[in-house]
PDB file of C-alpha atoms and ligand atoms in Angstrom:
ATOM      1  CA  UNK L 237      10.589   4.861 -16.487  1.00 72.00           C
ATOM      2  CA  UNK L 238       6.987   6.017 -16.764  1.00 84.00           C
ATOM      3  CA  UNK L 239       5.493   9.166 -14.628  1.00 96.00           C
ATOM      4  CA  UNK L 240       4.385   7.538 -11.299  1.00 98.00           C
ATOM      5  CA  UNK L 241       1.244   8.306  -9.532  1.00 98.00           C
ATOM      6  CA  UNK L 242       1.474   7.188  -5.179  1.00 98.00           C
ATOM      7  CA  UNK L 243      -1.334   5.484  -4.485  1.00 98.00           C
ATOM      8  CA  UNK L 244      -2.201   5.576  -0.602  1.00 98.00           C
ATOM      9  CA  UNK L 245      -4.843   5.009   1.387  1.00 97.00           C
ATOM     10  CA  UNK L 246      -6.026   3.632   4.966  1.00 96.00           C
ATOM     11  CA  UNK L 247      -6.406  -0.122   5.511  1.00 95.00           C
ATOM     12  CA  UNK L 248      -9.264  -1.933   3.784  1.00 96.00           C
ATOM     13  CA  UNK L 249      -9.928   2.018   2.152  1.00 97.00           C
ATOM     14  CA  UNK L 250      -9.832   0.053  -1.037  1.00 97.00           C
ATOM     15  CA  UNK L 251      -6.645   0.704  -2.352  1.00 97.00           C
ATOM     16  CA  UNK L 252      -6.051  -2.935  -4.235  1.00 96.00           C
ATOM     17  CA  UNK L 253      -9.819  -2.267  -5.815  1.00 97.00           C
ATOM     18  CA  UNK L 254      -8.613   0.787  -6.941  1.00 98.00           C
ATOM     19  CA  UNK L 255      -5.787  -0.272  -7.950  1.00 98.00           C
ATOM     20  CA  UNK L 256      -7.143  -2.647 -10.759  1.00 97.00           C
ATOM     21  CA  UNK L 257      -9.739  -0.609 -12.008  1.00 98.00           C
ATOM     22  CA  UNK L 258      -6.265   1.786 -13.230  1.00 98.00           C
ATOM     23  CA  UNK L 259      -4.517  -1.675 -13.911  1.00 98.00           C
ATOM     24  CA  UNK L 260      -7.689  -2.225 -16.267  1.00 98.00           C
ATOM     25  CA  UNK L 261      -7.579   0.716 -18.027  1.00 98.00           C
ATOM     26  CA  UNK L 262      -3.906   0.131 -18.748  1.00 97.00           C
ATOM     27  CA  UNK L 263      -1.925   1.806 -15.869  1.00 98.00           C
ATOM     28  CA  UNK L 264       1.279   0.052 -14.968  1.00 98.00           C
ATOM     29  CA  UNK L 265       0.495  -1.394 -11.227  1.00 98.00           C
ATOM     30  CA  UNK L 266       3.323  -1.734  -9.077  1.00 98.00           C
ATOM     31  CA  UNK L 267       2.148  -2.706  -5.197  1.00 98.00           C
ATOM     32  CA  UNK L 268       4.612  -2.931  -2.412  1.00 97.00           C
ATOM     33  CA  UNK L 269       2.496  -5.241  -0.383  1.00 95.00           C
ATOM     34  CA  UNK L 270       2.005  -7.448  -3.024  1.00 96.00           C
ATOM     35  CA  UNK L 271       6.102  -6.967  -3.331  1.00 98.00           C
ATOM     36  CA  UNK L 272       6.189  -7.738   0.186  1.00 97.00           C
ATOM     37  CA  UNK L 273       4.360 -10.532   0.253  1.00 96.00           C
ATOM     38  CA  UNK L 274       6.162 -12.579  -2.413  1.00 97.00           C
ATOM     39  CA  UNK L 275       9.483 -11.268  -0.856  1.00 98.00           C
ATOM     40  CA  UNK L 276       8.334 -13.189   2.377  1.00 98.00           C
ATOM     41  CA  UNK L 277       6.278 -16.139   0.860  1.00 98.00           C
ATOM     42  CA  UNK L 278       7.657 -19.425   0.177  1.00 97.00           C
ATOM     43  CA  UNK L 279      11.179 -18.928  -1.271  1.00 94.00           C
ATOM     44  CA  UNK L 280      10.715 -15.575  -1.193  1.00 97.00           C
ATOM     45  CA  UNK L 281      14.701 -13.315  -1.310  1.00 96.00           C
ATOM     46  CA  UNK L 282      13.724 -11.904   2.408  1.00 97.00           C
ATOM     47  CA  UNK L 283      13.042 -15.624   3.828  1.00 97.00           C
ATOM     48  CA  UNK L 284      17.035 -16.312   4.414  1.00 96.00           C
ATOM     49  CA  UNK L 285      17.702 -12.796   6.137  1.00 97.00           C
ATOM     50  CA  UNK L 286      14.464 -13.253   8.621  1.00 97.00           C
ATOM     51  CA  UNK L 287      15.493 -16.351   9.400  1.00 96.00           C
ATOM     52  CA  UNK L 288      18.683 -15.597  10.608  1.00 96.00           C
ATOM     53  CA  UNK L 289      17.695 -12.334  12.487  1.00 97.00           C
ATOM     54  CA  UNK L 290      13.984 -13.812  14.454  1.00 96.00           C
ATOM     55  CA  UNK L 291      14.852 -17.405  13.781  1.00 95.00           C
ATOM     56  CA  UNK L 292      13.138 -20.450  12.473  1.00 95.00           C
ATOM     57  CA  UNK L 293       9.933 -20.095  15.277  1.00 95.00           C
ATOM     58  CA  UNK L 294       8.833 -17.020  12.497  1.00 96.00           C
ATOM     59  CA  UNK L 295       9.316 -19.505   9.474  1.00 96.00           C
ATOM     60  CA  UNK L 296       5.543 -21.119   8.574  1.00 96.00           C
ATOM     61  CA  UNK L 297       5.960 -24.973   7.675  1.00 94.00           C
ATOM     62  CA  UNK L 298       5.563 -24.121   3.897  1.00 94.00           C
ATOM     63  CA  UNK L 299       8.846 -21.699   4.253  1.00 95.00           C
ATOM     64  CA  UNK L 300       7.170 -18.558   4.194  1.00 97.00           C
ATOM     65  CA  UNK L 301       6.833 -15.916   6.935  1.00 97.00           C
ATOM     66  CA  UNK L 302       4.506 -16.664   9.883  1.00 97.00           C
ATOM     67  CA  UNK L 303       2.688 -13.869   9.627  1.00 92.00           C
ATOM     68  CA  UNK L 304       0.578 -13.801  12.605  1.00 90.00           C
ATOM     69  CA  UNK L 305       3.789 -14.070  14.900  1.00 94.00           C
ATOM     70  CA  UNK L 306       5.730 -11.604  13.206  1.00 95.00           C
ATOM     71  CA  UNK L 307       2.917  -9.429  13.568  1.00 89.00           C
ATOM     72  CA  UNK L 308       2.058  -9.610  17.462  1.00 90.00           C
ATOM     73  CA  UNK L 309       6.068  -9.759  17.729  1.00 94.00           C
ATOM     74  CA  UNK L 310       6.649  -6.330  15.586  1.00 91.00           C
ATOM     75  CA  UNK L 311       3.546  -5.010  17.557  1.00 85.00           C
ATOM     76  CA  UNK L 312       5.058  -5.958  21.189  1.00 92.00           C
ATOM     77  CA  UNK L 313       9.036  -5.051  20.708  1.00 95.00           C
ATOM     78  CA  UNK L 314       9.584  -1.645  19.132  1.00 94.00           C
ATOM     79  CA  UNK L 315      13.242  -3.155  18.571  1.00 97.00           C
ATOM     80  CA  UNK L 316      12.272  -5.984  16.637  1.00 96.00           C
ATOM     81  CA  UNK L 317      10.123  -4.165  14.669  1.00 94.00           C
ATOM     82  CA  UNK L 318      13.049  -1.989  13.610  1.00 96.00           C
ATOM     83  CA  UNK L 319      15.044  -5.026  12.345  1.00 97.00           C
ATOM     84  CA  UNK L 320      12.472  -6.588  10.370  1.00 97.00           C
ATOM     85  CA  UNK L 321      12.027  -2.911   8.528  1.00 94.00           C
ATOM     86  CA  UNK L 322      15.097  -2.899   7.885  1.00 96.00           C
ATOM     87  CA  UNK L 323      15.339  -6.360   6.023  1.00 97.00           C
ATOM     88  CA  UNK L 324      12.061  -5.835   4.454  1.00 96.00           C
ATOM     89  CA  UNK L 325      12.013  -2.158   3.298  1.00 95.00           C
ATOM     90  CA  UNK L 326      15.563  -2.105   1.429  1.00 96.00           C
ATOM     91  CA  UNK L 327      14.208  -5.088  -0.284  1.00 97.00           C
ATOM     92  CA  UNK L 328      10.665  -3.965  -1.318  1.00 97.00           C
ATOM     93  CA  UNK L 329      11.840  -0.689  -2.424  1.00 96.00           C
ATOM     94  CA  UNK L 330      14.883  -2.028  -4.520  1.00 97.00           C
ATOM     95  CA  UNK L 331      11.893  -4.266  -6.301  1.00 97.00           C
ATOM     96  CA  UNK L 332       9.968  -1.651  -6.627  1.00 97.00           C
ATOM     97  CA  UNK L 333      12.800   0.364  -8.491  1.00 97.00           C
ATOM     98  CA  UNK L 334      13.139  -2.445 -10.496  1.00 97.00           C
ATOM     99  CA  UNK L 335       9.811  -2.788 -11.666  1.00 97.00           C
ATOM    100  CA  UNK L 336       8.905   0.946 -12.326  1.00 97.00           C
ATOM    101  CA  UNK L 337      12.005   1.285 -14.523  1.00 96.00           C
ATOM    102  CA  UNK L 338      10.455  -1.936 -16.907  1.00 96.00           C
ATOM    103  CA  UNK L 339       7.189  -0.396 -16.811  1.00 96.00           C
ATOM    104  CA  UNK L 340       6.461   0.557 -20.431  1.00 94.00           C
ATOM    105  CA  UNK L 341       2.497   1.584 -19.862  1.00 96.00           C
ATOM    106  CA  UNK L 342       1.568   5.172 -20.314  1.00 97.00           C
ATOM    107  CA  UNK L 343       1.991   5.770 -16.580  1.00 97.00           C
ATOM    108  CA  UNK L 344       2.691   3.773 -13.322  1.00 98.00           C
ATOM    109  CA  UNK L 345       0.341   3.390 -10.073  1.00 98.00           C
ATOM    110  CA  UNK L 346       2.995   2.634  -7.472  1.00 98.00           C
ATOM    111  CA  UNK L 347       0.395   1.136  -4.753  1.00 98.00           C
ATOM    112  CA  UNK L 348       2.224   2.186  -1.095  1.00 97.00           C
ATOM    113  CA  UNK L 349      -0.470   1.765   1.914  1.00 95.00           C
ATOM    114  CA  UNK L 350       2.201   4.357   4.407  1.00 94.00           C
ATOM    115  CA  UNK L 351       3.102   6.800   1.220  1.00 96.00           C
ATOM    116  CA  UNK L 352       3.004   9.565   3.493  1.00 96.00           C
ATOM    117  CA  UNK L 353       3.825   7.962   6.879  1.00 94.00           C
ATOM    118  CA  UNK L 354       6.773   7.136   6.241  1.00 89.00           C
ATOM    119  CA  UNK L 355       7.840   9.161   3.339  1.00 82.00           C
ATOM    120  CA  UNK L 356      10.376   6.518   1.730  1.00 86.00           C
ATOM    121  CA  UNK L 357       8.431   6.774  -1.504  1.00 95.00           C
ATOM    122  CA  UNK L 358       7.931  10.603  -2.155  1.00 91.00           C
ATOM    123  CA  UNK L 359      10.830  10.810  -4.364  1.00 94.00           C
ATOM    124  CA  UNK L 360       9.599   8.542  -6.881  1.00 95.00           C
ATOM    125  CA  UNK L 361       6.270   9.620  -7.448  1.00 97.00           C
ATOM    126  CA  UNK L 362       5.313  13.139  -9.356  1.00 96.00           C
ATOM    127  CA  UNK L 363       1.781  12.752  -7.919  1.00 97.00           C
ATOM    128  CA  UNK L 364      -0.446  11.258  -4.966  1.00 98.00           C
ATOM    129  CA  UNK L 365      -3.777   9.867  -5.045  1.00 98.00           C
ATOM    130  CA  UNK L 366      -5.685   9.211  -1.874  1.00 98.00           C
ATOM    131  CA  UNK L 367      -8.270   6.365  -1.649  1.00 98.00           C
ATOM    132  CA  UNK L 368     -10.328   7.697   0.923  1.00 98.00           C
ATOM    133  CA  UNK L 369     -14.256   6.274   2.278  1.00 97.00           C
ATOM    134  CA  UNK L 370     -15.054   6.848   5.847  1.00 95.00           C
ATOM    135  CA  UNK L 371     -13.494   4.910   9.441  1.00 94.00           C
ATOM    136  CA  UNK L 372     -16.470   2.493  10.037  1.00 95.00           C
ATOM    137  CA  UNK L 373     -16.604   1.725   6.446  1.00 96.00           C
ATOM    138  CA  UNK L 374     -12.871   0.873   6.242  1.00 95.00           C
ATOM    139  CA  UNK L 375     -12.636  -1.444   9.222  1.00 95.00           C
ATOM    140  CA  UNK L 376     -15.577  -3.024   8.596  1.00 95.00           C
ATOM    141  CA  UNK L 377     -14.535  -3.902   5.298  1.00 95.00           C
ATOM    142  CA  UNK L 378     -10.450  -5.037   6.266  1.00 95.00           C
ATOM    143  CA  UNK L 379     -12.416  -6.924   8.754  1.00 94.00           C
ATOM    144  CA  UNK L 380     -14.394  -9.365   6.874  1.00 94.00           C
ATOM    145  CA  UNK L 381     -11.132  -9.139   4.118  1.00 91.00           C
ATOM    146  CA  UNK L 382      -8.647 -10.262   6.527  1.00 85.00           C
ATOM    147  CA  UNK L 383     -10.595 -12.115   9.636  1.00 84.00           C
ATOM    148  CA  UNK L 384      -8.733  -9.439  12.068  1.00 85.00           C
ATOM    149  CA  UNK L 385     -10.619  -8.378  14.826  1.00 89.00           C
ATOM    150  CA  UNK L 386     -12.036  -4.881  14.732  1.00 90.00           C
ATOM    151  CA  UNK L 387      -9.736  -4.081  18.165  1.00 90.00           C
ATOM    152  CA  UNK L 388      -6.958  -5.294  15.630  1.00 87.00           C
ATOM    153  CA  UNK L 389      -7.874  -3.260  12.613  1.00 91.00           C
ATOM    154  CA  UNK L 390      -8.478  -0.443  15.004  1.00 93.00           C
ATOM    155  CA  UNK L 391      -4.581  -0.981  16.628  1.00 89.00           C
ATOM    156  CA  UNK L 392      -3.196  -0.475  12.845  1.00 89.00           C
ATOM    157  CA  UNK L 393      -5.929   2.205  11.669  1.00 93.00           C
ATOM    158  CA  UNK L 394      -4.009   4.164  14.871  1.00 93.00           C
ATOM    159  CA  UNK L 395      -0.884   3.535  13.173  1.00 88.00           C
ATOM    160  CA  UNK L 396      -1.498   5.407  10.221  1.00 94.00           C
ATOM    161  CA  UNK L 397      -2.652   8.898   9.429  1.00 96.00           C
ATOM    162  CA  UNK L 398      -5.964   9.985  10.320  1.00 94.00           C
ATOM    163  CA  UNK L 399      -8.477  10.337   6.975  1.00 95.00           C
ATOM    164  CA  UNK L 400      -8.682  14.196   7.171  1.00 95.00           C
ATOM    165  CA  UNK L 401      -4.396  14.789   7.325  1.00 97.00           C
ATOM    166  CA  UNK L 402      -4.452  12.017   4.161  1.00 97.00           C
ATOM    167  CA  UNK L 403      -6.922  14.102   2.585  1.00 97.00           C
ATOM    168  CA  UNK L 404      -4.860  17.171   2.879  1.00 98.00           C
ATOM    169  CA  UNK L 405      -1.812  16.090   1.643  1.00 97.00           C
ATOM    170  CA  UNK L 406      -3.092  14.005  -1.567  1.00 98.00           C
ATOM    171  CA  UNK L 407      -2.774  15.761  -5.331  1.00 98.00           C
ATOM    172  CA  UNK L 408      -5.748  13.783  -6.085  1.00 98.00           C
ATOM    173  CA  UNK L 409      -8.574  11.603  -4.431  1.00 98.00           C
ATOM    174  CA  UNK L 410     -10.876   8.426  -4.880  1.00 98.00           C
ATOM    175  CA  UNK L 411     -13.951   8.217  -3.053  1.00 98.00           C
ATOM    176  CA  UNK L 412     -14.991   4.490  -1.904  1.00 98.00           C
ATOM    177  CA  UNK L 413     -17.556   4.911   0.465  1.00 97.00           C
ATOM    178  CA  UNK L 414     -20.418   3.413  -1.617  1.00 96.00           C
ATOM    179  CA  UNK L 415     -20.633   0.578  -4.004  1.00 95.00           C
ATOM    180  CA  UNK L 416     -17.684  -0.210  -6.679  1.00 95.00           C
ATOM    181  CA  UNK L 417     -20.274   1.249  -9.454  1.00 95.00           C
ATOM    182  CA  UNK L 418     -18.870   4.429  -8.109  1.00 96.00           C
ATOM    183  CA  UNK L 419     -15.040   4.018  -8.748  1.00 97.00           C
ATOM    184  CA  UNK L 420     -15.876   4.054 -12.757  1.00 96.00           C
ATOM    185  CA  UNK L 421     -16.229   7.129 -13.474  1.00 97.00           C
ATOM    186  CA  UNK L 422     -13.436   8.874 -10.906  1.00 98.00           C
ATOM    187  CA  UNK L 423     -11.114   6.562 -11.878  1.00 98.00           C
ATOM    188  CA  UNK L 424     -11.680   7.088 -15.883  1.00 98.00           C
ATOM    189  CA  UNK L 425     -11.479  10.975 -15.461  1.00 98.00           C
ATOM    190  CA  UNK L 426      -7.964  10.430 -13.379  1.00 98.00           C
ATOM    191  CA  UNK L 427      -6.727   8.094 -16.086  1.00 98.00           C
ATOM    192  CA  UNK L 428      -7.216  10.554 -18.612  1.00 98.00           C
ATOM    193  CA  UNK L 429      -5.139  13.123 -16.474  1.00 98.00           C
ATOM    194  CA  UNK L 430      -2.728  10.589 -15.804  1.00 98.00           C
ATOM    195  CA  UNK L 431      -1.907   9.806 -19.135  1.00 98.00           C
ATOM    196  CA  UNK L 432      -1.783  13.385 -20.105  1.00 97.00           C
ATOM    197  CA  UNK L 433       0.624  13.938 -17.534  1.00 97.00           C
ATOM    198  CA  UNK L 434       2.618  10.765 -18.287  1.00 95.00           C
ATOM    199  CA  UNK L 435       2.533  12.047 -22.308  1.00 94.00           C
ATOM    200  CA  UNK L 436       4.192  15.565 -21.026  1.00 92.00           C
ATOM    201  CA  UNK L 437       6.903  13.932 -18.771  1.00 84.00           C
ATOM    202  CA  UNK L 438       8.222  11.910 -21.298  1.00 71.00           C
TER     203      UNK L 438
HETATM  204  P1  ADP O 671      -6.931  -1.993   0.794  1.00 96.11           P
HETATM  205  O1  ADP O 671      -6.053  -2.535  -0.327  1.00 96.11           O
HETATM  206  O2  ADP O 671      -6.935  -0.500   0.870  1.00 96.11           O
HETATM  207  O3  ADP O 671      -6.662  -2.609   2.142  1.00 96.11           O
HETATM  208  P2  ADP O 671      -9.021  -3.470  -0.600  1.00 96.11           P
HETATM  209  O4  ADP O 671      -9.106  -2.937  -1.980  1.00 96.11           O
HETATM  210  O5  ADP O 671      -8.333  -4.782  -0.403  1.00 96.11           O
HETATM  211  O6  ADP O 671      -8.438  -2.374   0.419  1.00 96.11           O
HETATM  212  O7  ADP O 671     -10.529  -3.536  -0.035  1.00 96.11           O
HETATM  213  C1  ADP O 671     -10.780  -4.100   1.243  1.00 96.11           C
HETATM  214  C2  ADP O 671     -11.982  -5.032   1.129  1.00 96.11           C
HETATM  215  O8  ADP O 671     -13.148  -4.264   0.848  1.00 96.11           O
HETATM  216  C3  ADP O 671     -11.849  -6.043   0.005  1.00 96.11           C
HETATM  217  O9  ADP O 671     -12.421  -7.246   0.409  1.00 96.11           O
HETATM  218  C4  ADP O 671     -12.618  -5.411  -1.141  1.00 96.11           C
HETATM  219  O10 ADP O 671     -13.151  -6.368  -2.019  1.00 96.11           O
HETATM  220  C5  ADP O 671     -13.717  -4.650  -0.399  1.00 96.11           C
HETATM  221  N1  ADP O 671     -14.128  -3.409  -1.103  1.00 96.11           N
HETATM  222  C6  ADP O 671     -13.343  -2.432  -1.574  1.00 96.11           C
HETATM  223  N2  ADP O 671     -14.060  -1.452  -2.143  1.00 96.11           N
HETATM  224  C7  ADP O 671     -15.359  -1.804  -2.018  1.00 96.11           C
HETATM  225  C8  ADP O 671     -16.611  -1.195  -2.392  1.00 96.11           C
HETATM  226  N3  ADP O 671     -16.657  -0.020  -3.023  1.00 96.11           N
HETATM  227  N4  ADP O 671     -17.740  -1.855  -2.086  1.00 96.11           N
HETATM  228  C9  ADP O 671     -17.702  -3.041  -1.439  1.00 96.11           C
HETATM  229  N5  ADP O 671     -16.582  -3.662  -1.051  1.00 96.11           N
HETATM  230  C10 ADP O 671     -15.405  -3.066  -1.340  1.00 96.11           C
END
């Protein structure tokens, strides 16, 4: 298993764009989202358990998740929200296990957007980076991304931890607030370190 960096960040803060820039320079990516989102797609390993526990009115005709319904469901009943965390998060993190242990690049980027939220991922990673540009920026951007209203983005934004308590806790940092142009040369000097460190743990 390689040394693992956290990668966190708000919604829409650019944490996928980071993401591959590392991927690019040969980090080993490993995204919980994008673990999520296969777990719960078409024939995804979660689709059977959320079935049985919200029923077939959640299943989409293609025989992945509804999202939209889950969401406004998870949002509206605390209780249900519970259940479907615990079906998804044993299941994303036991993928995520998986796929850090077969990493074989220099180091791994494990991509988790509630790193410190919810602090089931501290224990695996040696180091956290912060992708960080400011609150307009962000929901403007997860807006036009993800055709969520800004009152939506806004309702999730609250969810998570404001930019300034984010800032505080994160080893290391990524500013996104202007054009990609800007990622190349951050991310290239936090490679370098990265490696280094990955080099050392091994
Ligand atoms: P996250 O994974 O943190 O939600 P993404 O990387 O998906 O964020 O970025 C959100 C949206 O903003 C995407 O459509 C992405 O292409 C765009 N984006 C990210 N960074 C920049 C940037 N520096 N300049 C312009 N658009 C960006």
């Amino acid at each position: 298993m390689s040394f693992t960096v956290g990668l966190t960040g708000g919604i829409g803060s650019g944490k996928t764009t980071v993401a591959g820039r590392f991927a690019a320079l040969g980090a080993g990516v490993v995204d919980t989202d994008e673990i999520s989102r296969r777990l719960t797609g078409p024939g995804g390993e979660a689709m059977g358990p959320l079935r049985e526990a919200f029923g077939a009115r959640f299943v989409a005709p293609g025989g992945g998740l509804d999202r939209a319904a889950m969401r406004a469901l998870a949002f509206e009943d605390p209780g249900a929200r519970a259940r479907l965390e615990s079906i998804l998060h044993p299941a994303i993190r036991a993928e995520a296990d998986r796929a850090l242990a077969a990493c074989r690049a220099p180091y791994a980027l494990l991509v988790v957007p509630l790193l410190f939220e919810t602090g089931g991922y501290r224990d695996r990673v040696g180091r956290t980076l912060a992708v960080d540009c400011d609150e307009a920026l962000q929901e403007r951007r997860a807006a036009a991304r993800s055709g969520l209203a800004g009152r939506e983005v806004r309702a999730i934004m609250s969810a998570q931890w404001p930019r300034w308590r984010r800032l505080q806790a994160a080893d290391d940092v990524v500013w996104n607030g202007a054009d990609p142009g800007a990622l190349d040369a951050q991310c290239a000097r936090l490679h370098r370190d990265y490696v280094a460190r990955g080099a050392l743990a091994d």
